[in-house]
Short mmCIF file of C-alpha atoms in Angstrom, two decimals:
data_model
loop_
_atom_site.label_atom_id
_atom_site.label_comp_id
_atom_site.label_asym_id
_atom_site.label_seq_id
_atom_site.Cartn_x
_atom_site.Cartn_y
_atom_site.Cartn_z
CA MET A 1064 -14.24 37.89 -1.32
CA LYS A 1065 -13.69 38.01 2.48
CA GLY A 1066 -10.15 38.57 3.72
CA GLY A 1067 -7.60 40.54 1.67
CA ARG A 1068 -4.83 41.23 4.20
CA ARG A 1069 -1.91 38.84 4.57
CA VAL A 1070 -2.62 36.60 7.47
CA VAL A 1071 0.24 35.47 9.87
CA LEU A 1072 -1.04 32.88 12.45
CA ARG A 1073 1.28 30.20 13.87
CA ALA A 1074 -0.09 27.19 15.70
CA CYS A 1075 -3.44 29.07 16.05
CA ASN A 1076 -6.66 27.26 17.03
CA LEU A 1077 -9.23 28.09 14.42
CA SER A 1078 -11.30 24.82 14.94
CA GLY A 1079 -15.00 24.93 14.35
CA LEU A 1080 -15.02 28.48 12.90
CA ASP A 1081 -17.01 29.54 9.84
CA LEU A 1082 -14.24 30.60 7.34
CA SER A 1083 -16.22 29.88 4.22
CA GLY A 1084 -15.09 31.95 1.20
CA TYR A 1085 -12.11 33.34 3.08
CA ASN A 1086 -9.07 34.37 1.05
CA PHE A 1087 -5.81 33.16 2.67
CA SER A 1088 -3.48 34.45 -0.08
CA ASP A 1089 0.21 34.23 0.92
CA ALA A 1090 -0.86 33.43 4.49
CA GLU A 1091 1.58 31.96 7.09
CA LEU A 1092 -0.50 29.24 8.81
CA PRO A 1093 1.96 26.61 9.91
CA ALA A 1094 0.64 24.10 12.54
CA CYS A 1095 -2.79 25.87 12.68
CA ASP A 1096 -5.81 23.80 13.70
CA PHE A 1097 -8.77 24.09 11.28
CA SER A 1098 -10.44 20.95 12.59
CA GLU A 1099 -14.20 20.88 12.04
CA ALA A 1100 -14.07 24.45 10.55
CA ASN A 1101 -16.28 25.43 7.57
CA LEU A 1102 -13.81 26.30 4.80
CA THR A 1103 -16.10 25.88 1.75
CA SER A 1104 -14.93 27.98 -1.24
CA ALA A 1105 -11.89 29.25 0.82
CA LYS A 1106 -8.67 30.00 -1.10
CA PHE A 1107 -5.18 29.04 0.19
CA VAL A 1108 -3.06 30.70 -2.55
CA ARG A 1109 0.72 30.23 -1.92
CA ALA A 1110 -0.19 29.54 1.76
CA ASN A 1111 2.28 28.02 4.15
CA LEU A 1112 0.20 25.29 5.83
CA PHE A 1113 3.08 23.13 7.02
CA GLY A 1114 1.77 20.71 9.73
CA ALA A 1115 -1.74 22.26 9.67
CA HIS A 1116 -4.74 20.17 10.80
CA PHE A 1117 -7.94 19.93 8.68
CA ASN A 1118 -9.43 16.93 10.39
CA GLY A 1119 -13.24 16.98 9.96
CA ALA A 1120 -13.25 20.27 8.16
CA ASP A 1121 -15.61 21.00 5.26
CA LEU A 1122 -13.18 21.73 2.39
CA SER A 1123 -15.82 21.62 -0.37
CA ASN A 1124 -14.74 23.68 -3.43
CA THR A 1125 -11.68 24.85 -1.51
CA SER A 1126 -8.52 25.71 -3.57
CA PHE A 1127 -4.97 24.95 -2.29
CA GLU A 1128 -3.09 26.68 -5.08
CA ARG A 1129 0.74 26.38 -4.82
CA ALA A 1130 0.29 25.72 -1.09
CA ASP A 1131 2.87 24.08 1.15
CA LEU A 1132 0.87 21.12 2.59
CA ARG A 1133 3.78 19.08 4.04
CA GLY A 1134 2.70 17.29 7.10
CA ALA A 1135 -0.93 18.63 6.86
CA LYS A 1136 -3.64 16.34 8.09
CA PHE A 1137 -7.03 15.78 6.50
CA ASP A 1138 -8.52 12.95 8.54
CA GLY A 1139 -12.38 12.90 7.96
CA ALA A 1140 -12.33 16.13 5.94
CA LYS A 1141 -14.99 16.65 3.28
CA LEU A 1142 -13.09 17.05 -0.03
CA TYR A 1143 -15.84 17.38 -2.55
CA TYR A 1144 -14.60 19.41 -5.64
CA THR A 1145 -11.46 20.37 -3.61
CA HIS A 1146 -8.66 21.64 -5.67
CA PHE A 1147 -5.03 20.74 -4.79
CA LYS A 1148 -3.32 22.86 -7.52
CA GLY A 1149 0.45 22.86 -7.61
CA ALA A 1150 0.67 21.43 -4.11
CA ASP A 1151 4.46 21.95 -3.58
CA LEU A 1152 6.16 19.29 -5.60
CA ARG A 1153 9.69 20.41 -5.95
CA ARG A 1154 12.68 19.21 -8.01
CA GLY A 1155 14.71 16.84 -5.98
CA GLU A 1156 11.67 15.44 -4.30
CA VAL A 1157 10.45 11.86 -4.65
CA LEU A 1158 6.72 11.85 -3.82
CA GLY A 1159 5.04 8.55 -3.03
CA PHE A 1160 1.43 8.15 -4.01
CA LEU A 1161 0.14 5.66 -1.52
CA GLY A 1162 -3.22 3.93 -1.22
CA PRO A 1163 -5.00 0.53 -1.64
CA ASN A 1164 -5.92 -0.90 -4.93
CA GLY A 1165 -8.78 1.18 -6.38
CA ALA A 1166 -7.95 4.30 -4.40
CA GLY A 1167 -7.51 6.45 -7.53
CA LYS A 1168 -3.74 6.56 -7.86
CA SER A 1169 -3.64 5.47 -11.47
CA THR A 1170 -6.59 7.66 -12.51
CA THR A 1171 -4.90 10.64 -11.00
CA MET A 1172 -1.66 10.01 -12.83
CA LYS A 1173 -3.48 9.61 -16.12
CA MET A 1174 -5.15 13.04 -15.65
CA VAL A 1175 -1.86 14.70 -14.84
CA CYS A 1176 -0.25 13.06 -17.82
CA GLY A 1177 -3.09 14.12 -20.14
CA TYR A 1178 -4.55 10.72 -20.82
CA LEU A 1179 -7.83 11.35 -19.05
CA THR A 1180 -9.63 14.67 -18.92
CA PRO A 1181 -10.47 15.93 -15.45
CA THR A 1182 -14.18 16.48 -14.78
CA SER A 1183 -13.30 19.49 -12.56
CA GLY A 1184 -10.38 21.30 -11.11
CA THR A 1185 -6.98 22.14 -12.62
CA ALA A 1186 -3.65 20.30 -13.05
CA ARG A 1187 -0.47 22.03 -14.29
CA VAL A 1188 2.92 20.61 -15.22
CA GLN A 1189 5.75 23.02 -15.57
CA GLY A 1190 3.21 25.75 -15.78
CA HIS A 1191 1.20 24.09 -18.65
CA ASP A 1192 -2.39 23.23 -18.21
CA VAL A 1193 -3.12 19.46 -18.86
CA VAL A 1194 -6.40 20.22 -20.73
CA THR A 1195 -5.43 23.19 -22.80
CA GLU A 1196 -1.78 22.45 -23.34
CA PRO A 1197 -1.60 18.55 -23.52
CA MET A 1198 1.36 18.31 -25.93
CA ALA A 1199 3.48 20.64 -23.78
CA VAL A 1200 2.66 18.61 -20.69
CA LYS A 1201 3.54 15.24 -22.43
CA ALA A 1202 6.85 16.76 -23.69
CA ALA A 1203 7.86 17.76 -20.10
CA ILE A 1204 6.85 14.41 -18.58
CA GLY A 1205 8.30 10.88 -18.49
CA TYR A 1206 5.49 8.36 -17.84
CA LEU A 1207 5.64 4.73 -16.85
CA PRO A 1208 2.07 3.48 -16.88
CA GLU A 1209 0.72 0.44 -15.01
CA GLY A 1210 0.94 -1.91 -17.96
CA ALA A 1211 4.06 -0.41 -19.51
CA PRO A 1212 2.59 -0.89 -23.09
CA THR A 1213 5.16 -1.75 -25.69
CA TYR A 1214 5.09 -3.24 -29.22
CA GLY A 1215 5.71 -7.03 -28.60
CA ASP A 1216 7.06 -7.82 -31.91
CA MET A 1217 9.70 -5.16 -31.83
CA ARG A 1218 13.10 -5.79 -30.52
CA VAL A 1219 14.10 -3.74 -27.41
CA SER A 1220 16.69 -1.86 -29.43
CA SER A 1221 14.16 -1.01 -32.19
CA PHE A 1222 11.51 0.00 -29.74
CA LEU A 1223 13.76 2.40 -27.94
CA ARG A 1224 14.99 3.93 -31.21
CA PHE A 1225 11.39 4.27 -32.24
CA ILE A 1226 10.56 6.18 -28.90
CA ALA A 1227 13.55 8.45 -29.54
CA GLN A 1228 12.29 9.37 -32.97
CA ILE A 1229 8.72 10.10 -31.60
CA ARG A 1230 10.42 12.31 -29.04
CA GLY A 1231 11.94 14.33 -31.80
CA PHE A 1232 15.58 13.11 -31.79
CA ASN A 1233 17.49 12.25 -34.98
CA GLY A 1234 20.88 11.23 -36.27
CA ALA A 1235 23.52 10.30 -33.83
CA GLU A 1236 21.54 11.72 -30.89
CA ILE A 1237 19.17 8.75 -31.24
CA GLY A 1238 21.94 6.33 -30.63
CA ARG A 1239 23.40 8.31 -27.72
CA ARG A 1240 19.99 8.51 -26.00
CA VAL A 1241 19.29 4.75 -26.52
CA ASP A 1242 22.72 3.73 -25.24
CA ARG A 1243 22.29 5.89 -22.12
CA VAL A 1244 18.99 4.34 -21.09
CA ARG A 1245 20.11 0.79 -22.10
CA GLU A 1246 22.85 1.25 -19.46
CA MET A 1247 20.68 3.03 -16.88
CA ALA A 1248 17.88 0.25 -17.06
CA THR A 1249 20.49 -2.59 -17.29
CA LEU A 1250 19.05 -3.94 -20.63
CA ASP A 1251 22.25 -5.34 -22.23
CA GLU A 1252 21.24 -9.07 -21.98
CA VAL A 1253 17.85 -8.47 -23.58
CA PHE A 1254 18.72 -5.55 -25.93
CA ASP A 1255 18.24 -7.58 -29.13
CA ARG A 1256 15.34 -9.72 -28.02
CA PRO A 1257 11.71 -9.17 -29.03
CA VAL A 1258 9.78 -7.48 -26.29
CA GLU A 1259 7.15 -10.17 -26.20
CA THR A 1260 9.67 -12.76 -25.12
CA LEU A 1261 10.76 -10.87 -22.01
CA SER A 1262 9.90 -11.48 -18.48
CA LYS A 1263 7.56 -9.23 -16.71
CA GLY A 1264 10.53 -7.67 -14.77
CA PHE A 1265 12.41 -6.85 -18.07
CA LYS A 1266 9.30 -5.41 -19.73
CA ARG A 1267 8.95 -3.16 -16.78
CA ARG A 1268 12.57 -2.01 -17.21
CA VAL A 1269 11.99 -1.43 -20.90
CA GLY A 1270 8.98 0.69 -19.86
CA LEU A 1271 11.22 2.69 -17.49
CA ALA A 1272 13.87 3.27 -20.23
CA GLN A 1273 11.31 4.73 -22.61
CA ALA A 1274 10.08 6.95 -19.85
CA ILE A 1275 13.49 8.51 -19.12
CA LEU A 1276 14.86 8.44 -22.66
CA HIS A 1277 14.23 12.18 -23.22
CA ASP A 1278 15.61 13.05 -19.76
CA PRO A 1279 12.31 14.71 -18.59
CA GLU A 1280 12.25 17.15 -15.62
CA VAL A 1281 9.10 15.45 -14.25
CA LEU A 1282 8.91 11.66 -13.94
CA ILE A 1283 5.63 9.87 -13.11
CA MET A 1284 5.77 6.11 -12.52
CA ASP A 1285 2.84 3.72 -11.71
CA GLU A 1286 4.17 1.04 -9.45
CA PRO A 1287 7.71 1.06 -11.06
CA THR A 1288 9.03 -2.07 -9.27
CA ASP A 1289 5.94 -4.27 -9.90
CA GLY A 1290 7.12 -7.70 -11.14
CA LEU A 1291 10.76 -7.16 -10.33
CA ASP A 1292 12.84 -9.59 -8.35
CA PRO A 1293 14.67 -8.30 -5.20
CA ASN A 1294 17.90 -7.50 -7.02
CA GLN A 1295 16.02 -5.60 -9.78
CA LYS A 1296 13.97 -3.77 -7.23
CA HIS A 1297 17.25 -2.60 -5.65
CA GLN A 1298 18.64 -1.41 -8.97
CA VAL A 1299 15.50 0.56 -9.93
CA ARG A 1300 15.25 2.13 -6.50
CA SER A 1301 18.89 3.23 -6.62
CA LEU A 1302 18.32 4.69 -10.11
CA ILE A 1303 15.27 6.64 -8.93
CA LYS A 1304 17.38 8.02 -6.00
CA ASP A 1305 20.12 9.00 -8.44
CA MET A 1306 17.65 10.71 -10.79
CA ALA A 1307 15.88 12.66 -8.06
CA HIS A 1308 18.61 15.12 -7.73
CA ASN A 1309 17.51 17.00 -10.81
CA LYS A 1310 13.84 15.89 -11.31
CA ALA A 1311 10.58 15.93 -9.65
CA ILE A 1312 9.46 12.31 -9.31
CA VAL A 1313 6.12 10.75 -8.49
CA ILE A 1314 5.62 7.09 -7.85
CA SER A 1315 2.39 5.30 -7.02
CA THR A 1316 2.40 2.13 -4.95
CA HIS A 1317 0.30 0.28 -2.35
CA ILE A 1318 3.46 -1.13 -0.75
CA LEU A 1319 4.67 0.93 2.34
CA GLU A 1320 8.15 -0.58 2.07
CA GLU A 1321 8.51 1.08 -1.37
CA VAL A 1322 7.74 4.52 0.12
CA GLU A 1323 10.14 4.03 3.03
CA ALA A 1324 12.92 2.98 0.66
CA ILE A 1325 12.93 5.85 -1.90
CA CYS A 1326 10.39 8.60 -1.11
CA THR A 1327 11.13 11.97 0.71
CA ARG A 1328 7.41 12.68 0.94
CA ALA A 1329 4.20 10.66 0.66
CA VAL A 1330 0.52 11.30 0.32
CA VAL A 1331 -2.14 8.74 1.14
CA ILE A 1332 -5.51 8.53 -0.80
CA ALA A 1333 -8.52 6.22 -0.60
CA HIS A 1334 -11.68 6.43 -2.69
CA GLY A 1335 -10.29 9.50 -4.42
CA LYS A 1336 -9.82 11.42 -1.15
CA LEU A 1337 -6.57 12.77 0.40
CA LEU A 1338 -6.08 11.27 3.84
CA ALA A 1339 -2.42 12.23 4.75
CA ASP A 1340 0.48 14.23 3.51
CA GLY A 1341 3.97 14.12 5.11
CA THR A 1342 7.30 12.38 5.19
CA PRO A 1343 7.35 8.53 5.42
CA GLU A 1344 8.47 8.91 9.10
CA GLN A 1345 5.65 11.20 9.91
CA LEU A 1346 3.08 8.82 8.46
CA LEU A 1347 4.55 5.86 10.31
CA CYS A 1348 4.33 7.85 13.62
CA ARG A 1349 0.51 8.17 13.10
CA ASP A 1350 0.16 4.36 13.51
CA ALA A 1351 -0.73 3.67 17.06
CA ARG A 1352 1.62 0.65 16.96
CA HIS A 1353 4.64 2.66 15.82
CA ASN A 1354 7.52 2.01 18.35
CA ALA A 1355 5.24 -0.26 20.37
CA VAL A 1356 6.90 -3.05 22.34
CA VAL A 1357 5.48 -6.57 22.53
CA VAL A 1358 6.32 -8.48 25.74
CA LYS A 1359 5.50 -12.08 26.74
CA LEU A 1360 4.98 -12.89 30.34
CA ALA A 1361 4.12 -15.76 32.57
CA ALA A 1362 0.33 -15.62 32.82
CA ASP A 1363 0.27 -15.84 36.61
CA GLN A 1364 2.55 -12.77 36.92
CA ALA A 1365 1.11 -10.65 34.05
CA ALA A 1366 -1.39 -8.49 35.98
CA ASP A 1367 1.20 -6.87 38.25
CA ILE A 1368 3.74 -6.30 35.52
CA VAL A 1369 1.12 -4.93 33.05
CA ALA A 1370 -0.08 -2.53 35.77
CA GLY A 1371 3.48 -1.35 36.32
CA LEU A 1372 3.94 -0.81 32.54
CA ALA A 1373 0.70 1.15 32.30
CA ALA A 1374 1.76 3.48 35.07
CA LEU A 1375 4.88 4.59 33.28
CA ASP A 1376 4.77 8.23 32.02
CA GLN A 1377 6.06 7.12 28.56
CA VAL A 1378 3.34 4.44 27.98
CA ALA A 1379 -0.04 5.36 26.45
CA GLY A 1380 -1.55 1.92 27.07
CA VAL A 1381 -1.11 -1.75 27.19
CA ASP A 1382 -3.18 -4.13 25.06
CA ALA A 1383 -3.53 -7.89 25.55
CA LEU A 1384 -2.74 -9.87 22.38
CA GLY A 1385 -5.25 -12.72 22.67
CA ASP A 1386 -5.69 -15.26 25.33
CA PRO A 1387 -2.73 -16.95 27.25
CA VAL A 1388 -1.07 -19.92 25.52
CA ASN A 1389 0.71 -22.60 27.50
CA GLY A 1390 0.91 -20.37 30.57
CA THR A 1391 2.27 -17.42 28.61
CA ALA A 1392 0.46 -14.15 27.85
CA ALA A 1393 1.48 -11.53 25.31
CA PHE A 1394 0.92 -7.75 25.53
CA ARG A 1395 1.68 -4.69 23.41
CA ALA A 1396 2.83 -1.53 25.24
CA ARG A 1397 2.08 1.64 23.16
CA PRO A 1398 4.21 4.68 23.58
CA LYS A 1399 2.84 8.20 23.98
CA ALA A 1400 3.25 10.49 21.01
#
């Protein structure tokens, strides 16, 4: 294996280089630019890659084991058989898994939770391999799946007691656990009703209650506020924030508002590929329209004013927003990064 010495390179330009097979164990590489580089079969073990750029790089069969990838960019990178192992999800962090429908969010969560077997690569939870130690993984995780399956003919109270028994609790501890999640998920008004009679929002909250009943250190939730009304969404988001102090939490969503409201970090995927990783603010800043200003002007005066705007040092460009209407023209002024 090439490499071997601990590499320390800060904000270094490594774009376009052939670094295939290189071993970057314990490397310090913050803000380094690997754009268009050949990194096939390279290893970034415990590497600090905060803010690094991998745009257009070939990362086929590359391993990011316990690497710090906060703020790293992967636009256009080739990610075939790329392994993101233990990619820096800490206790106290709420990670938003963002992407359009069909991006692979639910599939990834099912693999991490042990419900689907990965075709390649490795996933570990609390040090336990999801393939070889599935029971240990499931014991460490609280999981709210997309459909929140429950037994419709059971009352909410009976269902939660049943889950407590499955989790290994007995005696008075069952009642204590059930009462705790009953309050946390605000289930008092439906506690003695059959699950099948509940609204979609309450079924979702019952699913959340069963996921947190055993007070797991890792909580994985697939669209936790789906089907909730605005008040219920606020309650669930507040609950997630409160629990985040002593848990590692992952939520999937295709709603950017959800990520902004509760997440400390977000990753974006599409077609099973990682596109971005950073704080919600960092992801918003990547949009060319972020902090843009829309102005409406009299059409006969627009040319001079637009030219003046475009000449400002802080302005990256000015775009016309359609044709003038009733003598008024609209423009968007985009700020420089």
